[in-house]
Amino acid sequence: MFGKILIANRGEIACRVIRTARRMNIATVAVYSDADARAPHVTMADEAIRIGPAPASDSYLRGDLILEAAKRTGTEAIHPGYGFLSERADFAEACAAAGIAFIGPPAAAIAAMGDKIQSKKIAEAAGVNVVPGHPGPVSDTAEALRVAAAIGYPVMIKASAGGGGKGMRLAHDEAGVRDGFDATRREAAAAFGDDRVLIEKFIERPRHIEIQLLGDQHGNLVYLGERECSIQRRHQKVVEEAPSPFVTPAMRRAMGEQAIALARAVGYHSAGTVELIVSGGDPSGAGFYFLEMNTRLQVEHPVTEAITGVDLVEQMIRVAAGERLALTQDQVALNGWAIETRIYAEDPYRGFLPSTGRLIRYAPPAAGADPHGARIRIDDGVAEGSAITRFYDPMIAKLISWAPDRAGAIDAQARALEQFEIEGPATNIDLAAALMRHPRFRAGDLETGFIAQEYPGGFDGAPIDPVRRRALIALAVRLAAADLNGAGVRDWSVRIGSEDVAAAITGNAVTVEGGTLSIDPVAVPGSAIVRAMVNGDPLTAHVTRTPLGMVLRSGGARLDLRVLPARIATYADHLTNGDKDAGPPGIVAPMAGVVAQVMVRRGQHVQAGEPIAVIEAMKMENVVRADRAGIVATVMVTTGQNISADQVMIDFA
């Protein structure tokens, strides 16, 4: 067994690997960029080596610097985590040449599966179902239009060397191909250094299901069940679970056997995942197709660990050290259900724009067993005071819940999300909480378009039922009265949007909307969370104070309330915060990032909705569109320029 390993990664996955290595009595070496000098993974490791400035291209993607750090520290093996160098065959080869074990699959398998065109051919030859599509890369837009017409719409335009949801566009018609082909090729070149693009048939009502594989260097391979990863946004996974509510034992066996056949075809060992797309309209499960093989540890591996009891990181280390697998296929048993939510630094109320900034408060829910027979696990790599920057992936943490059945795992996830407290960057916690309570999600009626279908106009909070609404209004009045330190105000006015609601308070009782509720709020010192008993039932709410009231968030729902004593509420309409109707002087950047493309020029007449620029932030391209028509007076940004949020990009004449 190895005495010391280096983790060629950062954040939560680096911390995750360090925890297992520590349990195995293996010393660890962390690497870090200037942006991560005080990150948790740096302090957790036994040693830490600086490898460069903040941009990943100058640090975490510099295999030469990482190998140099490994040699300096006497490292015997390198675990690449996911992303960065984890699927770079040349890095695996460089490790071997340096006499350092690569904790992952052989370089030949990485190379074979890293090219979507080649991997599809290998999969076909191995007897794996593949998605109908063009056999090779598509050279230009004209060819893309011909290929798409031959396959039949809708089609998926995807980067050959892509992964992780990047470099993918869905086209329903010719206009979609024209808009998407060049964007996909540009994004592919920027993200992967390879602008080859392929086109495949898009499967209707698609479910994203993947098979977890584990193999050793002695030819032994097992599959550890499946994960359902259909809750996605822009092809980025948001919620994963294991097992899938759609997969039957017969489907699981068929998928697993095909996945193992593919792995054998490329001489695979270590942990790996075969991703499949399944037609949700075919309950027989016969219509599943190979998408790609991820030759690394997946972000969502904890849900598989939760239901199998197998530590995948430990197995990867043991396999790299030459050990045989300790279990056979007959010994793989699935126990209970697990749900994982990815907590992202993005604002679901503003079109999921990436959000950056310092974590003013970071207080995850308690890990371990809960009173309801469930278990909670937190995988993170941040701490209070950590900065979320534009240089890396926007994921802050992963919240994993396990219970004996699916309903229990969902309920445990919902309870934990209510306790998750983050102040600073905006997060998707409200969206995650809303998903856990969504009837369609709870019924297991999933597909990759779920979020777009259920929130077509964007996310503005979960629907709020009358009982929760009344309880939140009463809680707001109770909190506002407490702020007056017993001034004895009885009558209150609450405004929600344009609606005014009268309320009265007597002691701990609040009368609102025809009912009287007993409210006993408990505020946690230093926390924005209030836990209350409302007529004997528990209620948890996140409270943000505003000049004239508060914003309450509970169960994915959001209420923006003006809460004032009735005697002064009539004067509130005369209060002003300045000229709120004065718009910005032009079009401003909705986020910090790098300007990847400028699409307008001085004197050009643009229409509302017309793209004006592309900003690259957190490894994704984001199109900025004009919010109104006008003539461009000045273009204030250039390609390659760093830009901050709310910075003016163009000015109108």
Short mmCIF file of N, CA and C in Angstrom, two decimals, residues 142-272:
data_model
loop_
_atom_site.label_atom_id
_atom_site.label_comp_id
_atom_site.label_asym_id
_atom_site.label_seq_id
_atom_site.Cartn_x
_atom_site.Cartn_y
_atom_site.Cartn_z
N ALA A 142 -22.97 24.30 -42.59
CA ALA A 142 -23.70 23.74 -43.74
C ALA A 142 -23.81 22.22 -43.61
N GLU A 143 -22.70 21.57 -43.24
CA GLU A 143 -22.76 20.12 -43.06
C GLU A 143 -23.64 19.77 -41.85
N ALA A 144 -23.56 20.59 -40.81
CA ALA A 144 -24.39 20.35 -39.63
C ALA A 144 -25.86 20.36 -39.99
N LEU A 145 -26.27 21.27 -40.84
CA LEU A 145 -27.67 21.34 -41.27
C LEU A 145 -28.07 20.10 -42.05
N ARG A 146 -27.17 19.61 -42.93
CA ARG A 146 -27.47 18.40 -43.71
C ARG A 146 -27.57 17.17 -42.79
N VAL A 147 -26.63 17.06 -41.85
CA VAL A 147 -26.62 15.91 -40.94
C VAL A 147 -27.86 15.91 -40.07
N ALA A 148 -28.22 17.07 -39.52
CA ALA A 148 -29.39 17.17 -38.65
C ALA A 148 -30.66 16.79 -39.39
N ALA A 149 -30.76 17.24 -40.62
CA ALA A 149 -31.95 16.91 -41.42
C ALA A 149 -32.04 15.41 -41.68
N ALA A 150 -30.88 14.78 -41.91
CA ALA A 150 -30.87 13.34 -42.18
C ALA A 150 -31.23 12.53 -40.93
N ILE A 151 -30.75 12.96 -39.76
CA ILE A 151 -31.06 12.25 -38.51
C ILE A 151 -32.50 12.47 -38.11
N GLY A 152 -32.97 13.72 -38.28
CA GLY A 152 -34.31 14.09 -37.85
C GLY A 152 -34.30 14.85 -36.54
N TYR A 153 -35.01 15.98 -36.52
CA TYR A 153 -35.03 16.81 -35.31
C TYR A 153 -35.91 16.17 -34.23
N PRO A 154 -35.61 16.48 -32.95
CA PRO A 154 -34.52 17.32 -32.44
C PRO A 154 -33.19 16.57 -32.42
N VAL A 155 -32.08 17.33 -32.45
CA VAL A 155 -30.75 16.74 -32.41
C VAL A 155 -29.94 17.40 -31.30
N MET A 156 -28.92 16.68 -30.85
CA MET A 156 -27.99 17.21 -29.85
C MET A 156 -26.66 17.49 -30.52
N ILE A 157 -26.20 18.73 -30.39
CA ILE A 157 -24.89 19.14 -30.90
C ILE A 157 -23.94 19.09 -29.71
N LYS A 158 -22.86 18.31 -29.83
CA LYS A 158 -22.01 18.13 -28.65
C LYS A 158 -20.54 18.06 -29.03
N ALA A 159 -19.70 18.55 -28.12
CA ALA A 159 -18.26 18.51 -28.32
C ALA A 159 -17.77 17.07 -28.25
N SER A 160 -16.90 16.69 -29.19
CA SER A 160 -16.38 15.34 -29.20
C SER A 160 -15.59 15.04 -27.93
N ALA A 161 -14.84 16.03 -27.44
CA ALA A 161 -13.99 15.82 -26.27
C ALA A 161 -14.66 16.32 -25.00
N GLY A 162 -15.96 16.57 -25.05
CA GLY A 162 -16.66 17.20 -23.94
C GLY A 162 -16.93 16.29 -22.78
N GLY A 163 -17.54 16.89 -21.78
CA GLY A 163 -17.92 16.16 -20.57
C GLY A 163 -18.46 17.12 -19.55
N GLY A 164 -19.16 16.61 -18.54
CA GLY A 164 -19.67 17.45 -17.47
C GLY A 164 -20.73 18.43 -17.92
N GLY A 165 -21.39 18.14 -19.06
CA GLY A 165 -22.46 19.01 -19.52
C GLY A 165 -21.98 20.20 -20.33
N LYS A 166 -20.67 20.33 -20.54
CA LYS A 166 -20.15 21.48 -21.27
C LYS A 166 -20.02 21.13 -22.75
N GLY A 167 -20.22 22.14 -23.60
CA GLY A 167 -20.11 21.91 -25.03
C GLY A 167 -21.26 21.12 -25.58
N MET A 168 -22.49 21.46 -25.17
CA MET A 168 -23.68 20.75 -25.64
C MET A 168 -24.79 21.75 -25.94
N ARG A 169 -25.48 21.55 -27.06
CA ARG A 169 -26.62 22.39 -27.42
C ARG A 169 -27.71 21.51 -28.02
N LEU A 170 -28.95 21.78 -27.64
CA LEU A 170 -30.11 21.08 -28.21
C LEU A 170 -30.70 21.94 -29.31
N ALA A 171 -30.91 21.35 -30.48
CA ALA A 171 -31.50 22.08 -31.62
C ALA A 171 -32.79 21.40 -32.06
N HIS A 172 -33.86 22.17 -32.08
CA HIS A 172 -35.16 21.64 -32.50
C HIS A 172 -35.43 21.89 -33.97
N ASP A 173 -34.62 22.76 -34.61
CA ASP A 173 -34.86 23.11 -36.00
C ASP A 173 -33.58 23.69 -36.60
N GLU A 174 -33.68 24.15 -37.86
CA GLU A 174 -32.51 24.70 -38.53
C GLU A 174 -31.94 25.90 -37.79
N ALA A 175 -32.81 26.75 -37.27
CA ALA A 175 -32.34 27.94 -36.55
C ALA A 175 -31.51 27.53 -35.34
N GLY A 176 -31.94 26.47 -34.66
CA GLY A 176 -31.20 25.99 -33.50
C GLY A 176 -29.82 25.48 -33.88
N VAL A 177 -29.72 24.82 -35.04
CA VAL A 177 -28.42 24.35 -35.51
C VAL A 177 -27.52 25.53 -35.86
N ARG A 178 -28.09 26.52 -36.55
CA ARG A 178 -27.29 27.69 -36.93
C ARG A 178 -26.76 28.41 -35.68
N ASP A 179 -27.62 28.56 -34.68
CA ASP A 179 -27.20 29.26 -33.46
C ASP A 179 -26.25 28.41 -32.62
N GLY A 180 -26.48 27.10 -32.59
CA GLY A 180 -25.76 26.25 -31.66
C GLY A 180 -24.44 25.69 -32.14
N PHE A 181 -24.28 25.50 -33.44
CA PHE A 181 -23.08 24.80 -33.92
C PHE A 181 -21.81 25.58 -33.62
N ASP A 182 -21.76 26.86 -34.03
CA ASP A 182 -20.56 27.65 -33.79
C ASP A 182 -20.31 27.86 -32.30
N ALA A 183 -21.39 28.06 -31.52
CA ALA A 183 -21.23 28.25 -30.07
C ALA A 183 -20.64 26.99 -29.43
N THR A 184 -21.12 25.82 -29.86
CA THR A 184 -20.60 24.57 -29.31
C THR A 184 -19.13 24.39 -29.68
N ARG A 185 -18.80 24.67 -30.92
CA ARG A 185 -17.41 24.51 -31.35
C ARG A 185 -16.47 25.47 -30.60
N ARG A 186 -16.94 26.71 -30.41
CA ARG A 186 -16.13 27.70 -29.68
C ARG A 186 -15.95 27.29 -28.22
N GLU A 187 -17.04 26.86 -27.59
CA GLU A 187 -16.96 26.45 -26.19
C GLU A 187 -16.09 25.20 -26.04
N ALA A 188 -16.17 24.29 -27.01
CA ALA A 188 -15.35 23.08 -26.97
C ALA A 188 -13.87 23.42 -27.07
N ALA A 189 -13.54 24.33 -27.96
CA ALA A 189 -12.14 24.72 -28.11
C ALA A 189 -11.61 25.37 -26.84
N ALA A 190 -12.43 26.22 -26.21
CA ALA A 190 -12.00 26.93 -25.00
C ALA A 190 -11.87 25.98 -23.82
N ALA A 191 -12.82 25.04 -23.69
CA ALA A 191 -12.84 24.17 -22.50
C ALA A 191 -11.94 22.95 -22.63
N PHE A 192 -11.80 22.42 -23.87
CA PHE A 192 -11.11 21.14 -24.03
C PHE A 192 -9.93 21.19 -25.00
N GLY A 193 -9.74 22.34 -25.66
CA GLY A 193 -8.66 22.43 -26.64
C GLY A 193 -8.91 21.58 -27.87
N ASP A 194 -10.16 21.26 -28.14
CA ASP A 194 -10.54 20.39 -29.25
C ASP A 194 -11.91 20.86 -29.74
N ASP A 195 -11.96 21.42 -30.98
CA ASP A 195 -13.22 22.01 -31.44
C ASP A 195 -14.06 21.05 -32.30
N ARG A 196 -13.73 19.76 -32.31
CA ARG A 196 -14.54 18.82 -33.09
C ARG A 196 -15.92 18.66 -32.47
N VAL A 197 -16.92 18.59 -33.33
CA VAL A 197 -18.31 18.55 -32.89
C VAL A 197 -19.02 17.40 -33.59
N LEU A 198 -19.86 16.67 -32.85
CA LEU A 198 -20.67 15.63 -33.47
C LEU A 198 -22.14 15.92 -33.22
N ILE A 199 -23.00 15.26 -33.99
CA ILE A 199 -24.45 15.48 -33.88
C ILE A 199 -25.13 14.12 -33.74
N GLU A 200 -26.04 14.03 -32.73
CA GLU A 200 -26.77 12.80 -32.47
C GLU A 200 -28.26 13.09 -32.35
N LYS A 201 -29.04 12.04 -32.51
CA LYS A 201 -30.47 12.14 -32.28
C LYS A 201 -30.74 12.45 -30.81
N PHE A 202 -31.66 13.37 -30.56
CA PHE A 202 -32.06 13.66 -29.19
C PHE A 202 -33.22 12.76 -28.81
N ILE A 203 -33.07 12.04 -27.72
CA ILE A 203 -34.09 11.09 -27.28
C ILE A 203 -35.21 11.85 -26.56
N GLU A 204 -36.44 11.62 -26.98
CA GLU A 204 -37.58 12.29 -26.37
C GLU A 204 -37.80 11.80 -24.94
N ARG A 205 -38.25 12.68 -24.09
CA ARG A 205 -38.47 12.42 -22.66
C ARG A 205 -37.28 11.66 -22.06
N PRO A 206 -36.08 12.19 -22.27
CA PRO A 206 -34.88 11.44 -21.86
C PRO A 206 -34.68 11.44 -20.35
N ARG A 207 -34.26 10.29 -19.85
CA ARG A 207 -33.79 10.16 -18.48
C ARG A 207 -32.30 9.86 -18.54
N HIS A 208 -31.54 10.49 -17.65
CA HIS A 208 -30.09 10.29 -17.61
C HIS A 208 -29.80 9.30 -16.48
N ILE A 209 -29.37 8.12 -16.86
CA ILE A 209 -29.09 7.06 -15.88
C ILE A 209 -27.67 6.56 -16.13
N GLU A 210 -26.94 6.31 -15.06
CA GLU A 210 -25.55 5.89 -15.22
C GLU A 210 -25.25 4.69 -14.33
N ILE A 211 -24.33 3.88 -14.82
CA ILE A 211 -23.90 2.66 -14.12
C ILE A 211 -22.51 2.88 -13.54
N GLN A 212 -22.38 2.64 -12.24
CA GLN A 212 -21.08 2.75 -11.58
C GLN A 212 -20.32 1.44 -11.72
N LEU A 213 -19.11 1.53 -12.26
CA LEU A 213 -18.24 0.36 -12.42
C LEU A 213 -17.07 0.43 -11.46
N LEU A 214 -16.53 -0.75 -11.15
CA LEU A 214 -15.32 -0.85 -10.36
C LEU A 214 -14.56 -2.08 -10.85
N GLY A 215 -13.29 -1.88 -11.20
CA GLY A 215 -12.49 -2.99 -11.71
C GLY A 215 -11.08 -2.95 -11.17
N ASP A 216 -10.43 -4.12 -11.14
CA ASP A 216 -9.04 -4.16 -10.69
C ASP A 216 -8.12 -4.48 -11.86
N GLN A 217 -6.83 -4.56 -11.58
CA GLN A 217 -5.84 -4.80 -12.62
C GLN A 217 -5.69 -6.29 -12.95
N HIS A 218 -6.56 -7.12 -12.36
CA HIS A 218 -6.51 -8.56 -12.59
C HIS A 218 -7.69 -9.05 -13.42
N GLY A 219 -8.44 -8.11 -14.01
CA GLY A 219 -9.54 -8.49 -14.89
C GLY A 219 -10.89 -8.62 -14.21
N ASN A 220 -10.96 -8.33 -12.92
CA ASN A 220 -12.25 -8.42 -12.21
C ASN A 220 -13.02 -7.11 -12.35
N LEU A 221 -14.29 -7.20 -12.70
CA LEU A 221 -15.15 -6.02 -12.87
C LEU A 221 -16.51 -6.28 -12.24
N VAL A 222 -17.05 -5.26 -11.56
CA VAL A 222 -18.40 -5.34 -11.02
C VAL A 222 -19.11 -4.02 -11.32
N TYR A 223 -20.44 -4.07 -11.37
CA TYR A 223 -21.22 -2.83 -11.43
C TYR A 223 -21.98 -2.68 -10.12
N LEU A 224 -22.03 -1.44 -9.63
CA LEU A 224 -22.60 -1.16 -8.31
C LEU A 224 -23.95 -0.45 -8.43
N GLY A 225 -24.79 -0.99 -9.29
CA GLY A 225 -26.11 -0.39 -9.46
C GLY A 225 -26.06 0.86 -10.30
N GLU A 226 -27.17 1.60 -10.29
CA GLU A 226 -27.30 2.78 -11.14
C GLU A 226 -27.60 4.03 -10.32
N ARG A 227 -27.41 5.16 -10.97
CA ARG A 227 -27.80 6.45 -10.41
C ARG A 227 -28.71 7.15 -11.41
N GLU A 228 -29.73 7.80 -10.91
CA GLU A 228 -30.61 8.64 -11.75
C GLU A 228 -30.13 10.07 -11.61
N CYS A 229 -29.80 10.68 -12.75
CA CYS A 229 -29.24 12.04 -12.76
C CYS A 229 -30.02 12.94 -13.71
N SER A 230 -31.34 12.78 -13.74
CA SER A 230 -32.16 13.47 -14.74
C SER A 230 -32.49 14.91 -14.38
N ILE A 231 -32.36 15.29 -13.10
CA ILE A 231 -32.66 16.67 -12.72
C ILE A 231 -31.43 17.51 -13.03
N GLN A 232 -31.50 18.21 -14.16
CA GLN A 232 -30.36 18.96 -14.68
C GLN A 232 -30.80 20.36 -15.11
N ARG A 233 -29.82 21.22 -15.22
CA ARG A 233 -30.05 22.54 -15.80
C ARG A 233 -28.86 22.86 -16.70
N ARG A 234 -29.17 23.15 -17.96
CA ARG A 234 -28.12 23.36 -18.96
C ARG A 234 -27.14 22.18 -18.97
N HIS A 235 -27.70 20.97 -18.87
CA HIS A 235 -26.93 19.73 -18.92
C HIS A 235 -26.00 19.56 -17.71
N GLN A 236 -26.15 20.41 -16.70
CA GLN A 236 -25.40 20.25 -15.46
C GLN A 236 -26.31 19.60 -14.43
N LYS A 237 -25.85 18.52 -13.82
CA LYS A 237 -26.67 17.81 -12.84
C LYS A 237 -26.90 18.67 -11.59
N VAL A 238 -28.12 18.58 -11.06
CA VAL A 238 -28.48 19.32 -9.85
C VAL A 238 -28.83 18.36 -8.72
N VAL A 239 -29.62 17.32 -9.04
CA VAL A 239 -30.02 16.32 -8.05
C VAL A 239 -29.73 14.94 -8.64
N GLU A 240 -29.12 14.08 -7.83
CA GLU A 240 -28.88 12.70 -8.23
C GLU A 240 -29.41 11.77 -7.16
N GLU A 241 -29.75 10.56 -7.56
CA GLU A 241 -30.23 9.60 -6.58
C GLU A 241 -29.85 8.18 -6.99
N ALA A 242 -29.82 7.31 -6.00
CA ALA A 242 -29.55 5.90 -6.25
C ALA A 242 -30.39 5.08 -5.27
N PRO A 243 -31.05 4.05 -5.80
CA PRO A 243 -31.14 3.68 -7.22
C PRO A 243 -32.09 4.62 -7.98
N SER A 244 -32.43 4.25 -9.21
CA SER A 244 -33.37 5.04 -10.00
C SER A 244 -34.78 4.54 -9.77
N PRO A 245 -35.76 5.46 -9.66
CA PRO A 245 -37.15 5.02 -9.51
C PRO A 245 -37.72 4.40 -10.78
N PHE A 246 -36.98 4.48 -11.89
CA PHE A 246 -37.46 3.99 -13.18
C PHE A 246 -36.91 2.60 -13.51
N VAL A 247 -35.75 2.27 -12.99
CA VAL A 247 -35.03 1.07 -13.40
C VAL A 247 -35.54 -0.17 -12.66
N THR A 248 -35.84 -1.19 -13.43
CA THR A 248 -36.25 -2.48 -12.87
C THR A 248 -35.01 -3.37 -12.70
N PRO A 249 -35.11 -4.44 -11.93
CA PRO A 249 -33.96 -5.35 -11.81
C PRO A 249 -33.47 -5.88 -13.15
N ALA A 250 -34.39 -6.16 -14.08
CA ALA A 250 -33.98 -6.66 -15.40
C ALA A 250 -33.22 -5.58 -16.17
N MET A 251 -33.70 -4.31 -16.11
CA MET A 251 -33.00 -3.21 -16.77
C MET A 251 -31.62 -3.01 -16.15
N ARG A 252 -31.57 -3.07 -14.82
CA ARG A 252 -30.29 -2.88 -14.13
C ARG A 252 -29.28 -3.92 -14.59
N ARG A 253 -29.70 -5.15 -14.70
CA ARG A 253 -28.80 -6.23 -15.12
C ARG A 253 -28.34 -6.00 -16.56
N ALA A 254 -29.28 -5.63 -17.45
CA ALA A 254 -28.92 -5.40 -18.86
C ALA A 254 -27.95 -4.23 -19.00
N MET A 255 -28.23 -3.16 -18.30
CA MET A 255 -27.34 -1.99 -18.35
C MET A 255 -25.98 -2.34 -17.77
N GLY A 256 -25.97 -3.03 -16.64
CA GLY A 256 -24.71 -3.38 -16.00
C GLY A 256 -23.86 -4.29 -16.86
N GLU A 257 -24.48 -5.27 -17.49
CA GLU A 257 -23.72 -6.20 -18.33
C GLU A 257 -23.13 -5.50 -19.55
N GLN A 258 -23.90 -4.58 -20.14
CA GLN A 258 -23.35 -3.83 -21.28
C GLN A 258 -22.21 -2.92 -20.83
N ALA A 259 -22.36 -2.30 -19.66
CA ALA A 259 -21.30 -1.42 -19.15
C ALA A 259 -20.00 -2.21 -18.92
N ILE A 260 -20.12 -3.41 -18.37
CA ILE A 260 -18.94 -4.24 -18.14
C ILE A 260 -18.32 -4.68 -19.47
N ALA A 261 -19.16 -5.00 -20.45
CA ALA A 261 -18.64 -5.38 -21.77
C ALA A 261 -17.81 -4.25 -22.36
N LEU A 262 -18.29 -3.02 -22.21
CA LEU A 262 -17.54 -1.87 -22.72
C LEU A 262 -16.22 -1.71 -21.96
N ALA A 263 -16.27 -1.84 -20.64
CA ALA A 263 -15.06 -1.70 -19.85
C ALA A 263 -14.02 -2.75 -20.23
N ARG A 264 -14.47 -3.99 -20.45
CA ARG A 264 -13.53 -5.05 -20.85
C ARG A 264 -12.91 -4.74 -22.21
N ALA A 265 -13.69 -4.12 -23.08
CA ALA A 265 -13.20 -3.83 -24.43
C ALA A 265 -12.02 -2.86 -24.43
N VAL A 266 -11.92 -2.04 -23.38
CA VAL A 266 -10.81 -1.07 -23.33
C VAL A 266 -9.84 -1.36 -22.20
N GLY A 267 -9.93 -2.55 -21.59
CA GLY A 267 -9.00 -2.93 -20.54
C GLY A 267 -9.09 -2.04 -19.31
N TYR A 268 -10.31 -1.77 -18.89
CA TYR A 268 -10.53 -0.77 -17.84
C TYR A 268 -10.29 -1.34 -16.45
N HIS A 269 -9.71 -0.51 -15.57
CA HIS A 269 -9.70 -0.79 -14.14
C HIS A 269 -9.87 0.53 -13.40
N SER A 270 -10.10 0.47 -12.09
CA SER A 270 -10.43 1.61 -11.23
C SER A 270 -11.93 1.88 -11.27
N ALA A 271 -12.35 3.01 -10.68
CA ALA A 271 -13.76 3.40 -10.72
C ALA A 271 -14.05 4.10 -12.04
N GLY A 272 -15.23 3.90 -12.56
CA GLY A 272 -15.64 4.55 -13.80
C GLY A 272 -17.14 4.49 -13.93
#
